[in-house]
Coordinates of N, CA and C in Angstrom, one line a residue:
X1 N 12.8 20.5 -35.9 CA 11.4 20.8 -35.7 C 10.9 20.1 -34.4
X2 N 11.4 18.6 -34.5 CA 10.4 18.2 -33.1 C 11.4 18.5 -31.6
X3 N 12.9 19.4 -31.6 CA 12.9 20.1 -30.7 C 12.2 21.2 -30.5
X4 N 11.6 22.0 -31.0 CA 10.5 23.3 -30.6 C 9.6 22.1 -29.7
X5 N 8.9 21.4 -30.6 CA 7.6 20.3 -29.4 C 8.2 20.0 -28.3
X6 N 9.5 19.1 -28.0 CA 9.4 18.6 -27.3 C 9.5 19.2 -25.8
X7 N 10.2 20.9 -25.5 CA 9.8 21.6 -24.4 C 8.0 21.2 -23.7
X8 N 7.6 22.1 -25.0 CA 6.2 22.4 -24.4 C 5.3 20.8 -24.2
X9 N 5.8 20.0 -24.7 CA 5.1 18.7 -24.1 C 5.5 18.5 -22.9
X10 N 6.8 18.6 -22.9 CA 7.1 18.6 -21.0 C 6.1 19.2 -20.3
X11 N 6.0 20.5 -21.0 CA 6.2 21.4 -19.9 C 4.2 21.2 -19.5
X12 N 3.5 20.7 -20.5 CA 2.1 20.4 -20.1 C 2.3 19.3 -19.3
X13 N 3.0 18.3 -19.1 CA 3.2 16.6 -18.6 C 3.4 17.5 -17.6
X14 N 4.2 18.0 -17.0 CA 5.1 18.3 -15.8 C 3.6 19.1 -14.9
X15 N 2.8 20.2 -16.1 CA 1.6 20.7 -15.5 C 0.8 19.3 -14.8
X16 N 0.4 18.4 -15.9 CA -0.6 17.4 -15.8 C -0.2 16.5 -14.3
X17 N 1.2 16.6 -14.2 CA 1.8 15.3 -13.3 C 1.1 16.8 -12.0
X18 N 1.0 17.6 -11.9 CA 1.1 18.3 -10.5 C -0.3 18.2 -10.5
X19 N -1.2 18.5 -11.8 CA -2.6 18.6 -10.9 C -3.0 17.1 -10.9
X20 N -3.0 16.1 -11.3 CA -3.1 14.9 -11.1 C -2.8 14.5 -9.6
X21 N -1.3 14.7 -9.1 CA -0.7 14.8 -7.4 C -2.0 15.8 -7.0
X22 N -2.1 16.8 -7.3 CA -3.3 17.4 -6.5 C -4.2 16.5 -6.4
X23 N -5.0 16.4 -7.0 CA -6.2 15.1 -6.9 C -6.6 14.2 -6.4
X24 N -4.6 13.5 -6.3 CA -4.8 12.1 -5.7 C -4.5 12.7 -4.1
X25 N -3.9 14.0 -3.9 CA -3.1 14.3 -2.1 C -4.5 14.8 -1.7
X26 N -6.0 15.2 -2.5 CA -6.8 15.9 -2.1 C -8.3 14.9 -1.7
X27 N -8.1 13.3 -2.5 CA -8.6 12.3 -2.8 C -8.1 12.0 -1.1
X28 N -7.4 11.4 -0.9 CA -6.7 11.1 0.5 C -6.5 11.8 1.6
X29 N -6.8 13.1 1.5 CA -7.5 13.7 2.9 C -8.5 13.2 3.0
X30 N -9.4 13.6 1.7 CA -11.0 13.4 1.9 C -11.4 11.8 2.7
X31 N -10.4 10.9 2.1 CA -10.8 9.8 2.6 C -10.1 9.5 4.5
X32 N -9.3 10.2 4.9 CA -9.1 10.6 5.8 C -10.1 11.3 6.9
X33 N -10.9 12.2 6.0 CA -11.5 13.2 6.6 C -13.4 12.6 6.7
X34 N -13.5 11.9 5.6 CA -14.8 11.4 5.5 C -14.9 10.1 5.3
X35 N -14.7 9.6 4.5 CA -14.2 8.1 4.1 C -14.5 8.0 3.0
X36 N -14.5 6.5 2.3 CA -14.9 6.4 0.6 C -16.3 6.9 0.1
X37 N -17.0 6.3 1.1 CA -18.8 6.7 0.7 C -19.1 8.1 1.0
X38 N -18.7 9.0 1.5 CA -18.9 10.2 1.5 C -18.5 10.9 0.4
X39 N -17.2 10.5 0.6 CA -16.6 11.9 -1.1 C -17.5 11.6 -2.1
X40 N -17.6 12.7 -2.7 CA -18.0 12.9 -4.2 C -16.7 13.4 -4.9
X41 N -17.2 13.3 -6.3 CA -16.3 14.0 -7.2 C -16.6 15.2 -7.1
X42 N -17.2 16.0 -6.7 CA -17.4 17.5 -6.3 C -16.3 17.5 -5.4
X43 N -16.3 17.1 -4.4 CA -15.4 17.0 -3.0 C -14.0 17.4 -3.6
X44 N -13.6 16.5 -4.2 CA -12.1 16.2 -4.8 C -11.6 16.9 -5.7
X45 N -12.6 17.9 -6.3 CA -12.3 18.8 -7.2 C -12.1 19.8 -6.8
X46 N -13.2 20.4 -5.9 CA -13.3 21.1 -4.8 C -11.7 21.4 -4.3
X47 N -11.5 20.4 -3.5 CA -10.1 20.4 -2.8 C -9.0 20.4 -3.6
X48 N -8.8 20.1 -4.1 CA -8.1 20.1 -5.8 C -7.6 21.5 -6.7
X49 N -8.7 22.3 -6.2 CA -8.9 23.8 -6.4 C -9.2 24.0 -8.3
X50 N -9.8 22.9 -8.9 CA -10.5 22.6 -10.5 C -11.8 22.6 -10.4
X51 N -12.3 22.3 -11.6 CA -13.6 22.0 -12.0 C -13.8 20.9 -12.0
X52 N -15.0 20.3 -11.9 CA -15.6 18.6 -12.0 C -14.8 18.6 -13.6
X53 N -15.3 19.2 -14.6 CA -14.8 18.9 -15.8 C -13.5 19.1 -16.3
X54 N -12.6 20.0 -15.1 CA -11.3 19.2 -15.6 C -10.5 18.2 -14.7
X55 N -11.6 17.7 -13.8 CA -11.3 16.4 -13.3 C -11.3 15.6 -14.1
X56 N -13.1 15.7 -14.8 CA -12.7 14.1 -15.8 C -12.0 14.5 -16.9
X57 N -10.8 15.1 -16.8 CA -10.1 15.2 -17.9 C -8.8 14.2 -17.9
X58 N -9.0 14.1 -16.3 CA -7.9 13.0 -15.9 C -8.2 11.5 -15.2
X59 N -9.3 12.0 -14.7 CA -10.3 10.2 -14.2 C -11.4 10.6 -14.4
X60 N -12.3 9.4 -14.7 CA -13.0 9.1 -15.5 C -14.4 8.9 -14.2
X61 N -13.8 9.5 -12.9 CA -15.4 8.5 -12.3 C -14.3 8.8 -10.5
X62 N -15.2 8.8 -9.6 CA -14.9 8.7 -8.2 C -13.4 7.1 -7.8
X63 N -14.3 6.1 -8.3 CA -13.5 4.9 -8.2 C -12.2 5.2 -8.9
X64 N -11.9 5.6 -10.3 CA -11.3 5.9 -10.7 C -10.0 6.5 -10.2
X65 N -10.0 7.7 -9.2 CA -9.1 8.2 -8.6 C -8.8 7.6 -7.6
X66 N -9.3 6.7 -6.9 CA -9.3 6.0 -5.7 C -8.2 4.9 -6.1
X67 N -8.7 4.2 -7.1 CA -7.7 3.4 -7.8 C -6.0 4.0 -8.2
X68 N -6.3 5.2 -8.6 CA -4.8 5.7 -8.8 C -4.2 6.2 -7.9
X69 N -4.9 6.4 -6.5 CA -4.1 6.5 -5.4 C -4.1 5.5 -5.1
X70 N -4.3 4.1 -4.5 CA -4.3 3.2 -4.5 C -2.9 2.1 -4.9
X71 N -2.7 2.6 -6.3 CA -1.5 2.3 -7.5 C -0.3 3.1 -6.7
X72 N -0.6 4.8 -6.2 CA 0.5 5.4 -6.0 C 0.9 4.9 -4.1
X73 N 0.1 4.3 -3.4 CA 0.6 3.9 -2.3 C 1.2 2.6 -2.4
X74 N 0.2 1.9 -3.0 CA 0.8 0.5 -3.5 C 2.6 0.4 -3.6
X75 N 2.9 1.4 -4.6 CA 4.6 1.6 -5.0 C 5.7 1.7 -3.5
X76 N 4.9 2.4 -2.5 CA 5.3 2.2 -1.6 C 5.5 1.1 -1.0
X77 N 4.8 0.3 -0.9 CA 4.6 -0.7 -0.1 C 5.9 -2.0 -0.6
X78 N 5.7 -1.5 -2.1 CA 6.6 -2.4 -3.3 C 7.6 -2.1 -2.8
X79 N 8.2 -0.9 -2.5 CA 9.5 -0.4 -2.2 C 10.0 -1.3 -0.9
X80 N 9.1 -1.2 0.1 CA 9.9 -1.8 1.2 C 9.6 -3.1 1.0
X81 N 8.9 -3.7 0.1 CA 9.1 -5.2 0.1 C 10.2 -5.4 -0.6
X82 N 10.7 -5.0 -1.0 CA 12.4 -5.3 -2.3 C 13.2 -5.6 -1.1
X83 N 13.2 -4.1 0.0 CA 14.4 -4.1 0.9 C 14.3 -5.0 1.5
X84 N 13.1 -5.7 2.2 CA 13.1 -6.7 3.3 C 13.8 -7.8 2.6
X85 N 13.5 -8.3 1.6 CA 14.0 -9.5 0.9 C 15.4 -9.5 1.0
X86 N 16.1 -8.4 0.6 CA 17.5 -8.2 0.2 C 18.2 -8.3 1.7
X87 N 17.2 -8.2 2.7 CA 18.1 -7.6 4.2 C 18.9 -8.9 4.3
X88 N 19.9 -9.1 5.1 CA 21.1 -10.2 5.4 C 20.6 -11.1 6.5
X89 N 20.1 -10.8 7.6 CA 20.0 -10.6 8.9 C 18.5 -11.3 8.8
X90 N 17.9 -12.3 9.4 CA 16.3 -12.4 9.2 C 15.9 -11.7 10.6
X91 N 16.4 -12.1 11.9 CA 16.0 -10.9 13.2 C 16.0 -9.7 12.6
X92 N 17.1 -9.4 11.8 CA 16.8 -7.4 11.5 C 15.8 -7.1 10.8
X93 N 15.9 -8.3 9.5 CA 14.8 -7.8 8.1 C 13.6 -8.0 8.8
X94 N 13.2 -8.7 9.6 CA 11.4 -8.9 10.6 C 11.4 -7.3 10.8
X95 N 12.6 -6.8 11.6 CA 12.2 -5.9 12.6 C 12.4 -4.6 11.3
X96 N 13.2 -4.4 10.7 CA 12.7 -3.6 9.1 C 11.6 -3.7 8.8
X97 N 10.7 -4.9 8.3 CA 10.0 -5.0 7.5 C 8.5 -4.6 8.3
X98 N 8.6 -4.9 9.7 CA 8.0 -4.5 10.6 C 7.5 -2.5 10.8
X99 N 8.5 -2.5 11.0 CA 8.9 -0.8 11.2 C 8.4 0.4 10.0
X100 N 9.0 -0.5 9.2 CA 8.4 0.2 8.4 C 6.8 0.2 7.6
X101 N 6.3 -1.2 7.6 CA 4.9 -1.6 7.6 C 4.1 -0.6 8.8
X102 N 4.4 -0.1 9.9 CA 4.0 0.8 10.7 C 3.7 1.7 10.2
X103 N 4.7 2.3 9.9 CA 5.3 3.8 9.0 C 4.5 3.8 7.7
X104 N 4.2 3.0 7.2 CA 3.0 2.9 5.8 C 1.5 3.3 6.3
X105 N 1.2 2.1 7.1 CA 0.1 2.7 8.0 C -0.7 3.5 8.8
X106 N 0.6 4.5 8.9 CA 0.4 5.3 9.7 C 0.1 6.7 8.9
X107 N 1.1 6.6 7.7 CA 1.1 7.5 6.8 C -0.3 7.3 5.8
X108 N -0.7 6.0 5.2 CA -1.9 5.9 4.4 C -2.5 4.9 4.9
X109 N -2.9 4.9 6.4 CA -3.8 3.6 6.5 C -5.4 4.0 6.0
X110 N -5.6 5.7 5.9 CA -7.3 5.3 5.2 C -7.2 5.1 4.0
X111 N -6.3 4.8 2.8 CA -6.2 4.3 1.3 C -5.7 3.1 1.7
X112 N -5.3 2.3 2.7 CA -5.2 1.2 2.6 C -6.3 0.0 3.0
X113 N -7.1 1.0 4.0 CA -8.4 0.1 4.4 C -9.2 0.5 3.6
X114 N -9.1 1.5 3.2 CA -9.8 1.2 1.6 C -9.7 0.2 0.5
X115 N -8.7 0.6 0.4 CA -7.9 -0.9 -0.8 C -8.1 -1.8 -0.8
X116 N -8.4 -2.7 0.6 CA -9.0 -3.9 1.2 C -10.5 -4.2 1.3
X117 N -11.1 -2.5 1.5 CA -12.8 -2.6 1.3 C -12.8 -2.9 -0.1
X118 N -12.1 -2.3 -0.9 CA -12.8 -2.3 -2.3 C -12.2 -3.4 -3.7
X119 N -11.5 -4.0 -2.6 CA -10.6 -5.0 -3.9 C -11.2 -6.3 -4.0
X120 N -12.3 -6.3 -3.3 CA -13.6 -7.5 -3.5 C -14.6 -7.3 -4.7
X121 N -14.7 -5.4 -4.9 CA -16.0 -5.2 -5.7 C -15.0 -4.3 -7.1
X122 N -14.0 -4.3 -6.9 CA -13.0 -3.4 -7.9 C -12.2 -4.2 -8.4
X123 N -12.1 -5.2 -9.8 CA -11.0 -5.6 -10.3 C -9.8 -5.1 -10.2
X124 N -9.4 -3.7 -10.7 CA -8.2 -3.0 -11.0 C -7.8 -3.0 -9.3
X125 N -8.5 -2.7 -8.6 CA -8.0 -2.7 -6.7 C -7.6 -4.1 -6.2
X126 N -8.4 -4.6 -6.6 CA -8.2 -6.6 -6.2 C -6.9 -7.2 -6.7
X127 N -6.6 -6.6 -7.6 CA -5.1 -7.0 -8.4 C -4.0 -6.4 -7.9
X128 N -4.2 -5.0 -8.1 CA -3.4 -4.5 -7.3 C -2.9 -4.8 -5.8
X129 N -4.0 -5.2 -4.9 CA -3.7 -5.5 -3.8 C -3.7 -6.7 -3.5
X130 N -4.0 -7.9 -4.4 CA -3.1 -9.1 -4.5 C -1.5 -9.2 -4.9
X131 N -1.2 -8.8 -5.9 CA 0.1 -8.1 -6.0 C 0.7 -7.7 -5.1
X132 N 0.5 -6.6 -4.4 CA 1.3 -6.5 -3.1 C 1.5 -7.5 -2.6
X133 N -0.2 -8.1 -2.1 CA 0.6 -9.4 -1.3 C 1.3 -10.3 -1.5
X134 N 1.6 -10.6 -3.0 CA 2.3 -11.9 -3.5 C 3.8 -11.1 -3.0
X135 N 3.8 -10.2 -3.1 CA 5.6 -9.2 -3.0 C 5.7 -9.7 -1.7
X136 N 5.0 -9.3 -0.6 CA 5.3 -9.6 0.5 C 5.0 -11.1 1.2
X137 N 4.6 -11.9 0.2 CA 4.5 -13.4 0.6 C 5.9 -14.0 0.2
X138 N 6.5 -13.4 -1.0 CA 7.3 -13.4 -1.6 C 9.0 -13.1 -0.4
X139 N 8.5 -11.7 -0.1 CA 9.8 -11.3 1.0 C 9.7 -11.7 2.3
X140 N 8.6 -12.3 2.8 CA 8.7 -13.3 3.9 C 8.8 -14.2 3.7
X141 N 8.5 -15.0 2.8 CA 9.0 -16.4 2.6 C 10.8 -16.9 2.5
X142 N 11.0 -15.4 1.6 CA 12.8 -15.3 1.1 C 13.7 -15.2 3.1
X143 N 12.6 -14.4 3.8 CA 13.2 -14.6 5.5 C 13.2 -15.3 6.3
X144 N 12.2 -16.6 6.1 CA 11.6 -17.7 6.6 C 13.2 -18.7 6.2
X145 N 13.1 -18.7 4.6 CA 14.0 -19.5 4.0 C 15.4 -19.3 4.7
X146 N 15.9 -18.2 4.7 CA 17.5 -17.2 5.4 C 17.1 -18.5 6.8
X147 N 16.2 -18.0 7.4 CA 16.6 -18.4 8.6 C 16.3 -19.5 9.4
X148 N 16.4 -20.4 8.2 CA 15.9 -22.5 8.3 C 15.0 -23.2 7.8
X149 N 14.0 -22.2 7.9 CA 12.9 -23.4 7.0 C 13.0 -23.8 5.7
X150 N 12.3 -24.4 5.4 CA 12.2 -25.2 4.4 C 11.5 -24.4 3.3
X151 N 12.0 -24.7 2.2 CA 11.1 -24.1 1.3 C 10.5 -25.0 0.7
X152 N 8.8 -24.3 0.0 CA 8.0 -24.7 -0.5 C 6.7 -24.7 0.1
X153 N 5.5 -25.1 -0.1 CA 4.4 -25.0 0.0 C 3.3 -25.7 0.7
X154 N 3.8 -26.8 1.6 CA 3.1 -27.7 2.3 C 3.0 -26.9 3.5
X155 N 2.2 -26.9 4.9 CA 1.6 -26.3 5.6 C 2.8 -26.0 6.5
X156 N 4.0 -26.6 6.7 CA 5.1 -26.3 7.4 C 6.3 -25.1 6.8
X157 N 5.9 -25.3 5.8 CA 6.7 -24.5 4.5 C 6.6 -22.9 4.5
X158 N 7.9 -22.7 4.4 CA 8.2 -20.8 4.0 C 7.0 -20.2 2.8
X159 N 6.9 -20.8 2.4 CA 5.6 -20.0 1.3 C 4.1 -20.5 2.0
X160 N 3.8 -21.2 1.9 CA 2.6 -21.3 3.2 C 2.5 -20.6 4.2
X161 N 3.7 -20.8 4.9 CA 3.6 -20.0 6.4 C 3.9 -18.2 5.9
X162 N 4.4 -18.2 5.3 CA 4.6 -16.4 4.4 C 3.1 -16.1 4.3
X163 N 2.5 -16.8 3.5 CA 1.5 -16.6 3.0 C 0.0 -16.1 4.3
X164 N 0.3 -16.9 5.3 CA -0.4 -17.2 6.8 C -0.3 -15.7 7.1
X165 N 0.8 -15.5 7.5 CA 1.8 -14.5 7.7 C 1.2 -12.9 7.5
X166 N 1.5 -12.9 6.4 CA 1.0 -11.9 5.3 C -0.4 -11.7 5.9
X167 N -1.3 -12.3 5.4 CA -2.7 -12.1 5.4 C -3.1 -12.1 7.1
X168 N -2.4 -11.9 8.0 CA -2.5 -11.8 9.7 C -2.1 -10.8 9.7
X169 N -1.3 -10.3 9.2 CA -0.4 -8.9 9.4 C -1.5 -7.9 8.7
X170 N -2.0 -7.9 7.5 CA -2.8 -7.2 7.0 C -4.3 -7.3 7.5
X171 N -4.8 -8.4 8.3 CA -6.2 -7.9 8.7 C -5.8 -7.5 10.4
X172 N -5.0 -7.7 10.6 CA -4.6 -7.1 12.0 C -4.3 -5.6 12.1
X173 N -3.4 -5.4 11.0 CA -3.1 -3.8 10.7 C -4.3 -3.2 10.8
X174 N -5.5 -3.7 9.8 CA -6.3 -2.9 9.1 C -7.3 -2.6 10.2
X175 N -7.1 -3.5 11.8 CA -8.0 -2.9 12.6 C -7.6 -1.9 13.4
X176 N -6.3 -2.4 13.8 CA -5.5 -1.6 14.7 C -5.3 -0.2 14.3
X177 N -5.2 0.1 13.1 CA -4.9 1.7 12.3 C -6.1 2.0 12.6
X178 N -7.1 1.8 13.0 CA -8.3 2.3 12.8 C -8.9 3.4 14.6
X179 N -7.7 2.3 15.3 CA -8.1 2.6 16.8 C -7.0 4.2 17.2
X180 N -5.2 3.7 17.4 CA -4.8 5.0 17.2 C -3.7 3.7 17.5
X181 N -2.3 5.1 17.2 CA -1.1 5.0 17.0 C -0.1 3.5 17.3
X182 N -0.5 3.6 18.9 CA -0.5 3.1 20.1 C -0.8 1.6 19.7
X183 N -2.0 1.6 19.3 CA -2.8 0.3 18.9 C -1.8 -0.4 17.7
X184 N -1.7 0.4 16.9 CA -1.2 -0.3 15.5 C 0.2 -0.7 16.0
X185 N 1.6 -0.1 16.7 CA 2.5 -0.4 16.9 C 2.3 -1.7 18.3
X186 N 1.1 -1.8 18.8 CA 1.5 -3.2 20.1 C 1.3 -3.8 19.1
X187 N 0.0 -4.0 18.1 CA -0.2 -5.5 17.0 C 1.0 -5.4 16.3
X188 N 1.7 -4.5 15.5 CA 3.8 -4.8 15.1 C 4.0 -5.7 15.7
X189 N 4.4 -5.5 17.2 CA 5.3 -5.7 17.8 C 4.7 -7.7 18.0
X190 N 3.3 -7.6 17.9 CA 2.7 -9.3 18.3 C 3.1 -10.0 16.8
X191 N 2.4 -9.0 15.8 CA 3.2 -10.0 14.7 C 4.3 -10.1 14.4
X192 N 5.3 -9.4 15.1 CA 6.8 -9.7 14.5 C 7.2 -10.6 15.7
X193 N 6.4 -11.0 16.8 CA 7.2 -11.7 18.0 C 6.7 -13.0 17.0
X194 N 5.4 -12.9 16.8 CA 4.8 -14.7 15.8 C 5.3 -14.7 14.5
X195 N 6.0 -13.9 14.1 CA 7.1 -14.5 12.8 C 8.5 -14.8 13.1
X196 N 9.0 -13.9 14.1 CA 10.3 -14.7 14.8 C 9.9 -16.3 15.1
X197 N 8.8 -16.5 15.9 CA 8.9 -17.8 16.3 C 8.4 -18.6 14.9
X198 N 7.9 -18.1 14.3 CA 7.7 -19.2 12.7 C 8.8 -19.3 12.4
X199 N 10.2 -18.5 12.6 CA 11.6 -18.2 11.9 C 12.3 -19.1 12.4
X200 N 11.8 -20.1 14.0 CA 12.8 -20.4 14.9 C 14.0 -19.9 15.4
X201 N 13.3 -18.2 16.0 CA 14.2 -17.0 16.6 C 13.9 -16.7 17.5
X202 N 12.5 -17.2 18.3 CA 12.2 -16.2 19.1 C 11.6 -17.7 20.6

């Protein structure tokens, strides 16, 4: 008997996972196209091609989807922090970790300066994007370590200076994505010349 169910629960999950992806890819223009304080939940539903009411069938509120795209960019970000860590090479993993921090930005820098507007006044966003940064305080510090410094946490230290690091790279990003292409890849290129030289490589 609970083979008969278990198709058709897929087969609504597999429905639910596509309009949900709708929501959050139609959530992310908008914030592209207008920004956070503009959209409404009309907007998103709108684009979505649903009702307001079978929006809140899936989020509960404007913030609400913002947050779950948020979560689904986030995963990204998680992804290339694993790789950087694992890289062999600390000159390569910079220039990896680099490159592709571009390539994030470039793809979701308006849900990422979002993420940073709203993780002051949004618990679930504030966590989330502390978490990221611990990942990437975490995979810079593990490149810091590779390529001589010392580990630990006094002001000379791979987790201090990670930590420095980190939080320059992200309010620098978050201006430069805002100007164009151009902009965001010269600030790369300045923060990965000032992490080589934290690395004693450059």
């Amino acid at each position: 008997m609970s083979g008969h169910h278990t198709p058709s629960r897929r087969a609504a999950q597999s429905k639910g996972d596509l309009r949900e992806r709708a929501i959050l890819d139609t959530c992310e223009a908008l914030l592209t196209d207008k920004g956070y304080d503009a959209v409404t939940v009309g907007d998103i539903a709108q684009g979505a091609g649903i009702t307001r009411g079978a929006l809140y069938f899936y989020f509960g509120s404007k913030q609400e989807v913002v947050t779950a795209l948020v979560a689904r960019t986030v995963e990204h970000l998680w992804e290339r922090s694993r790789s950087t860590a694992r890289a062999d090479v600390p000159r390569q993993a910079i220039a990896t970790a680099m490159r592709r921090t571009v390539e994030l930005w470039n793809e979701h820098g308006p849900v990422m300066r979002t993420a940073i507007d709203l993780s002051l006044t949004v618990p679930e966003i504030g966590n989330l994007w502390n978490q990221t940064a611990d990942l990437f305080i975490e995979a810079i510090a593990a490149v810091l370590e590779h390529a001589g410094v010392e580990p630990g946490d006094e002001p000379k230290q791979a987790s201090a200076m990670a930590r420095a690091l980190c939080w320059m790279i992200e309010r620098n990003f978050y201006h430069a994505s805002q100007e164009s292409r151009e902009s965001l890849q010269n600030t790369s290129d300045t923060c990965e010349h000032i992490w080589l030289i934290s690395s004693g490589l450059s």
